[in-house]
Amino acid sequence: MKSTFLFLLAATMMTCTAYGQSFNNKENKLPDWAFGGFERPKNVNPVISPIENTKFYCPLAKDSIAWESNDTFNPAATLYNGEIVVLYRAEDKSGVGIGHRTSRLGYATSTDGIHFLREKSPVFYPDNDSQKELEWPGGCEDPRVAVTEDGLYVMMYTQWNRHVPRLAVATSRNLKNWTKHGPAFARAYDGKFFNLGCKSGSILTEIVKGKQIIKKINGKYFMYWGEEHVFAATSDDLINWTPVVNIDGSLKKLFSPRDGYFDSHLTECGPPAIYTPKGIVLLYNGKNHSGRGDKRYTANVYAAGQALFDANEPTRFITRLDEPFFRPMDSFEKSGQYVDGTVFIEGMVYFKNKWYLYYGCADSKVGVTVFDPKHPAKADPLPTDARPKQTSSAKAIKKKK
């Protein structure tokens, strides 16, 4: 009996060291497959905030609208002509509360990743076009952008008509002039998932000769997506996507919320996933459940995690962090439109040998944090009352025994 206990203890410790954080102290140590740690540049955040006096004539409201006056948050990020471009979600004052205003996408550029110049008008918005019924009056929300080797930008975003949120696709060659292609899953399985509430598309990418580009796996493009659970989809053309399903036709869940952890309520995909020698890394947003979550973190708070998938079989989940590598720390991350606080990650770009991660601050502003692979910072610290946790792998060992 004693030898069995010692075996389980040793196996648990080995699992923690190999796949998760070390629990020997309160430092939030990241495994070697994860990205980080990220460090917030001093005295620069938030980098994008609401502006009251930028006006835009809305073709649907038929009025001049202060389109970014209430909130600016949840950004995509990519490179264009050697500069960082951030496409951020901006809300006007047309309604009260999250989801009841109109969202449009603003355009901001930076030569250093920190200081931005902004366009005075949105570059993507609900219009008198083929997508009006699906985008009005809620708008266009929460973009993620990836680019092909030949310079085609593919944006996954949420269409919100205040009835059903739909994951949709748009493409561009310059990030300003966009072609809307409609819901990503409209044609799959004879339209079976057209009315499915869905969002958060993370297209698989890799670094090739210093540039982050979209990657194929087994001859197809691949995307993680989902809010409550993490799902997958494949495509031949980056426009029409086919969800991965089980034998019975139901959506295949790759991983889901965990009771007792920071991601106990939602596991929502973040910026484009990245193919690495150690596997595919998906950065995601975890929401802490108010009842069955991790009591060390604020109820309903959003913090950022990372998951690892098999490089050859991207639907095969391997492991994930048991603690968030990035969580609300500054005042503007803890309070805002989303009162429980959030660092909501959506845009990460490889720029001058560093990773710049852009995120929404409490659904109100945009912040940036930077990972220098040559000089990594520490992950955001654990709460002061941090206690050891048992990893999912260790639980599996005990159950089997």
Short mmCIF file of C-alpha atoms in Angstrom, two decimals:
data_model
loop_
_atom_site.label_atom_id
_atom_site.label_comp_id
_atom_site.label_asym_id
_atom_site.label_seq_id
_atom_site.Cartn_x
_atom_site.Cartn_y
_atom_site.Cartn_z
CA MET A 1 0.00 0.00 0.00
CA LYS A 2 2.82 2.36 0.92
CA SER A 3 4.66 1.67 -2.33
CA THR A 4 1.48 2.35 -4.32
CA PHE A 5 1.07 5.73 -2.58
CA LEU A 6 4.69 6.67 -3.28
CA PHE A 7 4.27 5.72 -6.94
CA LEU A 8 1.18 7.91 -7.28
CA LEU A 9 2.91 10.83 -5.56
CA ALA A 10 5.95 10.56 -7.82
CA ALA A 11 3.78 10.26 -10.92
CA THR A 12 1.79 13.34 -9.90
CA MET A 13 4.95 15.40 -9.36
CA MET A 14 6.42 14.26 -12.67
CA THR A 15 3.20 15.14 -14.49
CA CYS A 16 3.12 18.62 -12.94
CA THR A 17 6.70 19.28 -13.98
CA ALA A 18 6.36 17.94 -17.51
CA TYR A 19 3.01 19.39 -18.55
CA GLY A 20 1.88 22.06 -16.14
CA GLN A 21 3.27 24.49 -13.62
CA SER A 22 5.51 23.51 -10.74
CA PHE A 23 3.71 23.47 -7.39
CA ASN A 24 6.80 23.56 -5.19
CA ASN A 25 6.37 27.30 -4.68
CA LYS A 26 4.02 30.15 -5.53
CA GLU A 27 5.87 31.18 -8.66
CA ASN A 28 3.82 30.64 -11.79
CA LYS A 29 6.30 28.62 -13.85
CA LEU A 30 5.46 27.80 -17.45
CA PRO A 31 6.35 24.51 -19.20
CA ASP A 32 8.78 24.65 -22.10
CA TRP A 33 6.05 24.27 -24.75
CA ALA A 34 4.16 27.38 -23.66
CA PHE A 35 4.57 30.98 -24.82
CA GLY A 36 5.76 33.39 -22.16
CA GLY A 37 6.20 34.93 -19.88
CA PHE A 38 4.74 38.11 -21.20
CA GLU A 39 5.52 41.50 -19.71
CA ARG A 40 3.39 44.64 -19.84
CA PRO A 41 5.49 47.59 -21.03
CA LYS A 42 5.71 50.23 -18.33
CA ASN A 43 3.50 53.31 -18.45
CA VAL A 44 1.95 52.64 -21.87
CA ASN A 45 -1.27 50.71 -21.24
CA PRO A 46 -3.97 51.01 -22.28
CA VAL A 47 -2.75 51.66 -25.83
CA ILE A 48 -6.21 52.26 -27.32
CA SER A 49 -9.09 53.94 -25.45
CA PRO A 50 -12.50 55.35 -26.45
CA ILE A 51 -12.68 58.70 -28.26
CA GLU A 52 -15.77 60.89 -28.08
CA ASN A 53 -15.33 63.10 -31.14
CA THR A 54 -14.63 60.70 -34.03
CA LYS A 55 -17.80 60.60 -36.13
CA PHE A 56 -18.88 58.23 -38.87
CA TYR A 57 -21.98 58.34 -41.04
CA CYS A 58 -23.71 55.00 -40.52
CA PRO A 59 -25.56 53.90 -43.68
CA LEU A 60 -28.03 51.83 -41.64
CA ALA A 61 -28.75 54.27 -38.80
CA LYS A 62 -28.70 57.08 -41.41
CA ASP A 63 -26.99 59.35 -38.92
CA SER A 64 -23.56 60.58 -37.87
CA ILE A 65 -22.39 58.26 -35.07
CA ALA A 66 -19.64 58.63 -32.47
CA TRP A 67 -18.66 55.06 -33.33
CA GLU A 68 -15.87 54.52 -30.78
CA SER A 69 -17.18 56.68 -27.95
CA ASN A 70 -18.21 54.05 -25.43
CA ASP A 71 -15.68 51.19 -25.56
CA THR A 72 -12.68 49.99 -27.58
CA PHE A 73 -11.62 46.41 -26.94
CA ASN A 74 -11.08 42.81 -28.15
CA PRO A 75 -8.51 43.41 -30.94
CA ALA A 76 -7.03 41.38 -33.77
CA ALA A 77 -3.41 42.02 -34.77
CA THR A 78 -1.23 41.33 -37.81
CA LEU A 79 1.55 42.85 -39.93
CA TYR A 80 1.16 44.96 -43.06
CA ASN A 81 3.98 46.77 -44.87
CA GLY A 82 6.31 46.24 -41.93
CA GLU A 83 3.96 47.76 -39.35
CA ILE A 84 1.66 46.26 -36.76
CA VAL A 85 -2.01 46.72 -37.57
CA VAL A 86 -4.60 46.31 -34.83
CA LEU A 87 -8.25 45.93 -35.73
CA TYR A 88 -10.20 46.71 -32.59
CA ARG A 89 -13.84 46.38 -31.70
CA ALA A 90 -15.44 49.76 -30.99
CA GLU A 91 -18.88 50.38 -29.53
CA ASP A 92 -21.03 53.46 -29.85
CA LYS A 93 -23.56 54.70 -27.27
CA SER A 94 -26.64 53.38 -29.04
CA GLY A 95 -27.66 51.07 -26.20
CA VAL A 96 -27.12 50.24 -22.55
CA GLY A 97 -25.05 47.24 -21.50
CA ILE A 98 -22.86 44.66 -23.21
CA GLY A 99 -24.43 43.31 -26.40
CA HIS A 100 -26.95 46.14 -26.77
CA ARG A 101 -24.80 48.64 -28.65
CA THR A 102 -23.47 48.51 -32.21
CA SER A 103 -19.90 47.26 -32.78
CA ARG A 104 -17.63 48.26 -35.66
CA LEU A 105 -13.94 47.59 -36.27
CA GLY A 106 -11.38 50.38 -36.04
CA TYR A 107 -7.93 50.44 -37.65
CA ALA A 108 -4.71 51.39 -35.85
CA THR A 109 -1.05 51.14 -36.93
CA SER A 110 2.21 51.11 -35.02
CA THR A 111 5.91 51.04 -35.89
CA ASP A 112 6.93 49.91 -32.40
CA GLY A 113 3.94 47.85 -31.24
CA ILE A 114 3.14 50.31 -28.46
CA HIS A 115 2.24 53.72 -29.89
CA PHE A 116 -0.64 53.79 -32.38
CA LEU A 117 -2.08 56.02 -35.08
CA ARG A 118 -5.82 55.49 -35.60
CA GLU A 119 -8.10 55.96 -38.58
CA LYS A 120 -11.01 58.32 -37.94
CA SER A 121 -13.57 55.98 -39.49
CA PRO A 122 -14.15 52.25 -38.99
CA VAL A 123 -12.90 49.92 -41.74
CA PHE A 124 -15.44 47.15 -41.13
CA TYR A 125 -19.07 47.57 -40.09
CA PRO A 126 -22.69 46.62 -40.77
CA ASP A 127 -23.77 48.01 -44.13
CA ASN A 128 -26.43 47.72 -46.82
CA ASP A 129 -24.88 44.51 -48.07
CA SER A 130 -25.57 40.78 -48.21
CA GLN A 131 -24.81 40.40 -44.48
CA LYS A 132 -27.06 43.16 -43.15
CA GLU A 133 -29.64 40.76 -41.73
CA LEU A 134 -26.97 38.93 -39.72
CA GLU A 135 -25.00 42.00 -38.54
CA TRP A 136 -27.58 44.64 -37.70
CA PRO A 137 -28.10 46.15 -35.21
CA GLY A 138 -25.51 44.39 -33.03
CA GLY A 139 -22.62 44.75 -35.43
CA CYS A 140 -19.28 43.08 -36.16
CA GLU A 141 -17.42 41.81 -33.11
CA ASP A 142 -14.22 40.21 -31.83
CA PRO A 143 -11.99 39.70 -34.91
CA ARG A 144 -9.06 37.32 -35.30
CA VAL A 145 -6.83 37.80 -38.35
CA ALA A 146 -4.32 35.51 -40.06
CA VAL A 147 -2.53 35.87 -43.41
CA THR A 148 -1.50 33.46 -46.18
CA GLU A 149 1.99 33.30 -47.63
CA ASP A 150 0.86 35.34 -50.65
CA GLY A 151 -0.69 38.11 -48.57
CA LEU A 152 -4.40 37.27 -48.32
CA TYR A 153 -5.72 38.33 -44.91
CA VAL A 154 -8.47 36.15 -43.48
CA MET A 155 -10.60 37.54 -40.68
CA MET A 156 -12.87 35.44 -38.49
CA TYR A 157 -15.37 37.62 -36.64
CA THR A 158 -18.75 37.44 -34.93
CA GLN A 159 -21.89 38.63 -36.69
CA TRP A 160 -24.37 39.85 -34.08
CA ASN A 161 -27.94 40.68 -35.01
CA ARG A 162 -29.02 40.47 -31.35
CA HIS A 163 -30.63 37.10 -31.97
CA VAL A 164 -27.90 34.60 -32.95
CA PRO A 165 -24.13 35.16 -32.90
CA ARG A 166 -22.48 33.60 -35.94
CA LEU A 167 -18.82 33.02 -36.74
CA ALA A 168 -18.20 34.65 -40.12
CA VAL A 169 -15.38 35.12 -42.65
CA ALA A 170 -14.03 38.16 -44.50
CA THR A 171 -10.91 38.57 -46.66
CA SER A 172 -8.71 41.48 -47.72
CA ARG A 173 -5.40 42.33 -49.35
CA ASN A 174 -4.83 45.59 -47.44
CA LEU A 175 -6.85 45.26 -44.20
CA LYS A 176 -9.06 48.20 -45.18
CA ASN A 177 -11.07 46.97 -48.14
CA TRP A 178 -12.87 43.79 -47.12
CA THR A 179 -15.00 41.18 -48.83
CA LYS A 180 -17.62 39.61 -46.57
CA HIS A 181 -18.25 35.91 -47.21
CA GLY A 182 -20.89 35.28 -44.56
CA PRO A 183 -21.16 32.59 -41.87
CA ALA A 184 -18.24 30.15 -41.85
CA PHE A 185 -20.40 27.04 -41.48
CA ALA A 186 -23.27 28.05 -43.81
CA ARG A 187 -22.67 25.29 -46.40
CA ALA A 188 -21.35 22.50 -44.18
CA TYR A 189 -23.58 19.44 -43.83
CA ASP A 190 -26.35 21.03 -45.95
CA GLY A 191 -26.61 24.04 -43.65
CA LYS A 192 -27.02 22.04 -40.46
CA PHE A 193 -25.04 24.55 -38.39
CA PHE A 194 -26.23 27.79 -40.01
CA ASN A 195 -28.27 28.82 -36.95
CA LEU A 196 -25.73 27.55 -34.45
CA GLY A 197 -24.62 30.21 -31.98
CA CYS A 198 -20.86 30.23 -32.52
CA LYS A 199 -17.84 32.53 -32.35
CA SER A 200 -14.07 32.81 -31.77
CA GLY A 201 -12.22 31.32 -34.75
CA SER A 202 -8.48 30.64 -34.34
CA ILE A 203 -6.86 29.64 -37.67
CA LEU A 204 -3.68 27.56 -37.46
CA THR A 205 -0.47 29.42 -38.33
CA GLU A 206 3.29 28.86 -38.18
CA ILE A 207 6.47 30.92 -38.36
CA VAL A 208 8.22 30.58 -41.73
CA LYS A 209 11.38 32.62 -42.30
CA GLY A 210 10.40 35.00 -39.53
CA LYS A 211 6.84 35.52 -40.78
CA GLN A 212 3.65 34.14 -39.23
CA ILE A 213 1.49 32.62 -41.97
CA ILE A 214 -1.48 30.28 -42.29
CA LYS A 215 -0.54 26.59 -42.32
CA LYS A 216 -2.18 23.51 -43.81
CA ILE A 217 -2.36 20.16 -42.02
CA ASN A 218 -2.84 17.04 -44.15
CA GLY A 219 -3.70 19.22 -47.13
CA LYS A 220 -6.37 21.29 -45.39
CA TYR A 221 -6.59 24.54 -43.47
CA PHE A 222 -7.42 24.06 -39.80
CA MET A 223 -9.21 26.18 -37.23
CA TYR A 224 -10.02 25.92 -33.54
CA TRP A 225 -13.22 27.68 -32.56
CA GLY A 226 -15.76 27.94 -29.78
CA GLU A 227 -16.72 29.77 -26.62
CA GLU A 228 -18.07 27.26 -24.09
CA HIS A 229 -16.00 24.37 -25.43
CA VAL A 230 -13.15 24.17 -27.95
CA PHE A 231 -14.12 22.64 -31.29
CA ALA A 232 -12.37 22.31 -34.66
CA ALA A 233 -13.08 22.85 -38.35
CA THR A 234 -11.28 22.33 -41.66
CA SER A 235 -11.39 24.13 -45.00
CA ASP A 236 -10.11 23.87 -48.56
CA ASP A 237 -10.44 27.59 -49.34
CA LEU A 238 -10.38 29.48 -45.98
CA ILE A 239 -13.94 30.64 -46.63
CA ASN A 240 -16.16 27.58 -46.32
CA TRP A 241 -15.45 25.67 -43.13
CA THR A 242 -16.57 22.19 -42.07
CA PRO A 243 -16.86 21.52 -38.33
CA VAL A 244 -15.26 18.31 -37.05
CA VAL A 245 -18.00 16.02 -35.78
CA ASN A 246 -18.40 12.68 -34.03
CA ILE A 247 -19.84 9.58 -35.68
CA ASP A 248 -23.33 10.60 -34.58
CA GLY A 249 -22.96 14.02 -36.20
CA SER A 250 -22.54 15.98 -32.99
CA LEU A 251 -19.72 18.51 -32.65
CA LYS A 252 -16.49 16.98 -31.39
CA LYS A 253 -15.32 18.67 -28.19
CA LEU A 254 -11.54 18.91 -27.95
CA PHE A 255 -11.49 20.25 -24.41
CA SER A 256 -13.98 21.86 -22.06
CA PRO A 257 -14.26 23.87 -18.83
CA ARG A 258 -12.91 22.23 -15.65
CA ASP A 259 -14.51 22.52 -12.22
CA GLY A 260 -12.18 24.13 -9.69
CA TYR A 261 -10.01 25.91 -12.26
CA PHE A 262 -9.77 29.39 -13.77
CA ASP A 263 -11.43 28.06 -16.94
CA SER A 264 -14.38 26.43 -15.15
CA HIS A 265 -17.11 28.34 -17.01
CA LEU A 266 -15.83 28.94 -20.55
CA THR A 267 -12.84 27.98 -22.71
CA GLU A 268 -12.92 30.50 -25.56
CA CYS A 269 -10.35 30.45 -28.37
CA GLY A 270 -7.92 33.37 -28.57
CA PRO A 271 -5.54 34.53 -31.32
CA PRO A 272 -4.47 32.32 -34.26
CA ALA A 273 -3.05 29.02 -33.05
CA ILE A 274 0.66 28.39 -33.64
CA TYR A 275 2.40 25.28 -34.97
CA THR A 276 5.66 24.66 -33.06
CA PRO A 277 8.22 21.83 -32.87
CA LYS A 278 6.67 20.76 -29.55
CA GLY A 279 3.10 20.77 -30.84
CA ILE A 280 0.31 23.17 -31.67
CA VAL A 281 -0.26 25.85 -29.05
CA LEU A 282 -3.70 27.40 -28.68
CA LEU A 283 -3.93 30.47 -26.47
CA TYR A 284 -7.43 30.78 -25.07
CA ASN A 285 -9.63 32.75 -22.68
CA GLY A 286 -10.87 31.03 -19.56
CA LYS A 287 -13.82 32.29 -17.54
CA ASN A 288 -14.00 31.43 -13.84
CA HIS A 289 -17.36 30.03 -12.76
CA SER A 290 -19.01 31.86 -9.86
CA GLY A 291 -20.01 28.64 -8.14
CA ARG A 292 -17.73 25.80 -9.18
CA GLY A 293 -14.62 27.77 -10.17
CA ASP A 294 -11.27 28.47 -8.55
CA LYS A 295 -12.05 30.44 -5.38
CA ARG A 296 -8.66 32.18 -5.49
CA TYR A 297 -9.77 34.14 -8.55
CA THR A 298 -12.67 36.58 -8.85
CA ALA A 299 -15.95 35.00 -9.86
CA ASN A 300 -16.69 35.43 -13.60
CA VAL A 301 -13.24 36.89 -14.31
CA TYR A 302 -11.56 36.12 -17.65
CA ALA A 303 -7.89 35.07 -17.63
CA ALA A 304 -5.71 33.57 -20.35
CA GLY A 305 -4.57 29.96 -20.66
CA GLN A 306 -2.69 27.83 -23.18
CA ALA A 307 -3.37 24.34 -24.53
CA LEU A 308 -1.11 21.91 -26.41
CA PHE A 309 -2.24 19.69 -29.30
CA ASP A 310 -0.47 17.04 -31.34
CA ALA A 311 1.42 18.64 -34.24
CA ASN A 312 0.42 15.88 -36.67
CA GLU A 313 -3.13 15.38 -35.41
CA PRO A 314 -4.43 18.81 -34.39
CA THR A 315 -7.63 17.43 -32.83
CA ARG A 316 -5.63 15.36 -30.33
CA PHE A 317 -5.49 17.35 -27.12
CA ILE A 318 -2.38 16.73 -24.99
CA THR A 319 -2.49 19.10 -22.03
CA ARG A 320 -3.10 22.67 -20.86
CA LEU A 321 -1.92 25.04 -18.16
CA ASP A 322 -3.54 24.61 -14.77
CA GLU A 323 -2.99 28.27 -13.91
CA PRO A 324 -3.52 31.30 -16.16
CA PHE A 325 -0.31 32.73 -17.59
CA PHE A 326 -1.99 36.14 -17.86
CA ARG A 327 -4.72 37.57 -15.65
CA PRO A 328 -6.19 40.97 -14.70
CA MET A 329 -3.60 42.83 -12.63
CA ASP A 330 -3.94 46.55 -13.43
CA SER A 331 -6.91 48.70 -12.41
CA PHE A 332 -8.22 49.15 -15.97
CA GLU A 333 -8.13 45.35 -16.45
CA LYS A 334 -10.16 44.76 -13.30
CA SER A 335 -12.92 47.32 -13.81
CA GLY A 336 -14.75 48.70 -16.81
CA GLN A 337 -17.75 47.73 -18.89
CA TYR A 338 -17.18 44.14 -17.76
CA VAL A 339 -17.23 44.72 -14.01
CA ASP A 340 -15.62 41.43 -12.96
CA GLY A 341 -12.48 42.18 -14.97
CA THR A 342 -10.89 40.56 -17.98
CA VAL A 343 -7.77 40.34 -20.08
CA PHE A 344 -9.35 38.99 -23.25
CA ILE A 345 -6.68 37.89 -25.74
CA GLU A 346 -7.41 37.92 -29.49
CA GLY A 347 -4.44 39.35 -31.38
CA MET A 348 -0.85 38.10 -31.21
CA VAL A 349 1.78 39.08 -33.77
CA TYR A 350 5.44 38.15 -34.26
CA PHE A 351 7.32 41.44 -34.73
CA LYS A 352 11.06 42.10 -34.58
CA ASN A 353 11.74 38.73 -32.91
CA LYS A 354 9.20 39.32 -30.15
CA TRP A 355 5.56 38.38 -29.61
CA TYR A 356 3.12 41.25 -29.08
CA LEU A 357 -0.15 40.14 -27.51
CA TYR A 358 -3.10 42.54 -27.68
CA TYR A 359 -6.07 42.14 -25.40
CA GLY A 360 -9.33 43.70 -24.27
CA CYS A 361 -9.25 45.31 -20.84
CA ALA A 362 -12.56 44.71 -19.04
CA ASP A 363 -14.38 45.13 -22.38
CA SER A 364 -13.45 48.82 -22.35
CA LYS A 365 -9.90 49.42 -23.64
CA VAL A 366 -7.00 47.71 -25.45
CA GLY A 367 -3.73 46.72 -23.82
CA VAL A 368 -0.48 45.10 -24.96
CA THR A 369 1.95 42.69 -23.35
CA VAL A 370 5.23 41.44 -24.85
CA PHE A 371 7.10 38.11 -24.84
CA ASP A 372 10.80 38.21 -25.71
CA PRO A 373 11.91 34.58 -26.28
CA LYS A 374 15.53 35.56 -25.58
CA HIS A 375 14.64 37.25 -22.30
CA PRO A 376 11.32 35.84 -21.09
CA ALA A 377 9.62 37.52 -18.16
CA LYS A 378 7.76 35.65 -15.44
CA ALA A 379 4.14 34.69 -15.95
CA ASP A 380 1.60 36.69 -13.98
CA PRO A 381 1.96 35.64 -10.33
CA LEU A 382 -0.36 33.23 -8.61
CA PRO A 383 -2.74 34.57 -5.96
CA THR A 384 -1.16 35.02 -2.55
CA ASP A 385 -3.07 32.06 -1.15
CA ALA A 386 -1.94 29.80 -4.01
CA ARG A 387 -2.27 26.14 -3.14
CA PRO A 388 -1.15 22.95 -4.87
CA LYS A 389 -3.49 21.52 -7.47
CA GLN A 390 -3.74 18.08 -8.93
CA THR A 391 -3.44 18.00 -12.72
CA SER A 392 -5.93 16.24 -14.93
CA SER A 393 -3.24 13.69 -15.87
CA ALA A 394 -2.61 12.87 -12.23
CA LYS A 395 -6.34 12.35 -11.65
CA ALA A 396 -6.38 9.91 -14.52
CA ILE A 397 -3.55 7.91 -12.93
CA LYS A 398 -5.45 7.57 -9.64
CA LYS A 399 -8.67 6.58 -11.39
CA LYS A 400 -6.89 3.87 -13.35
CA LYS A 401 -5.25 2.44 -10.23
#
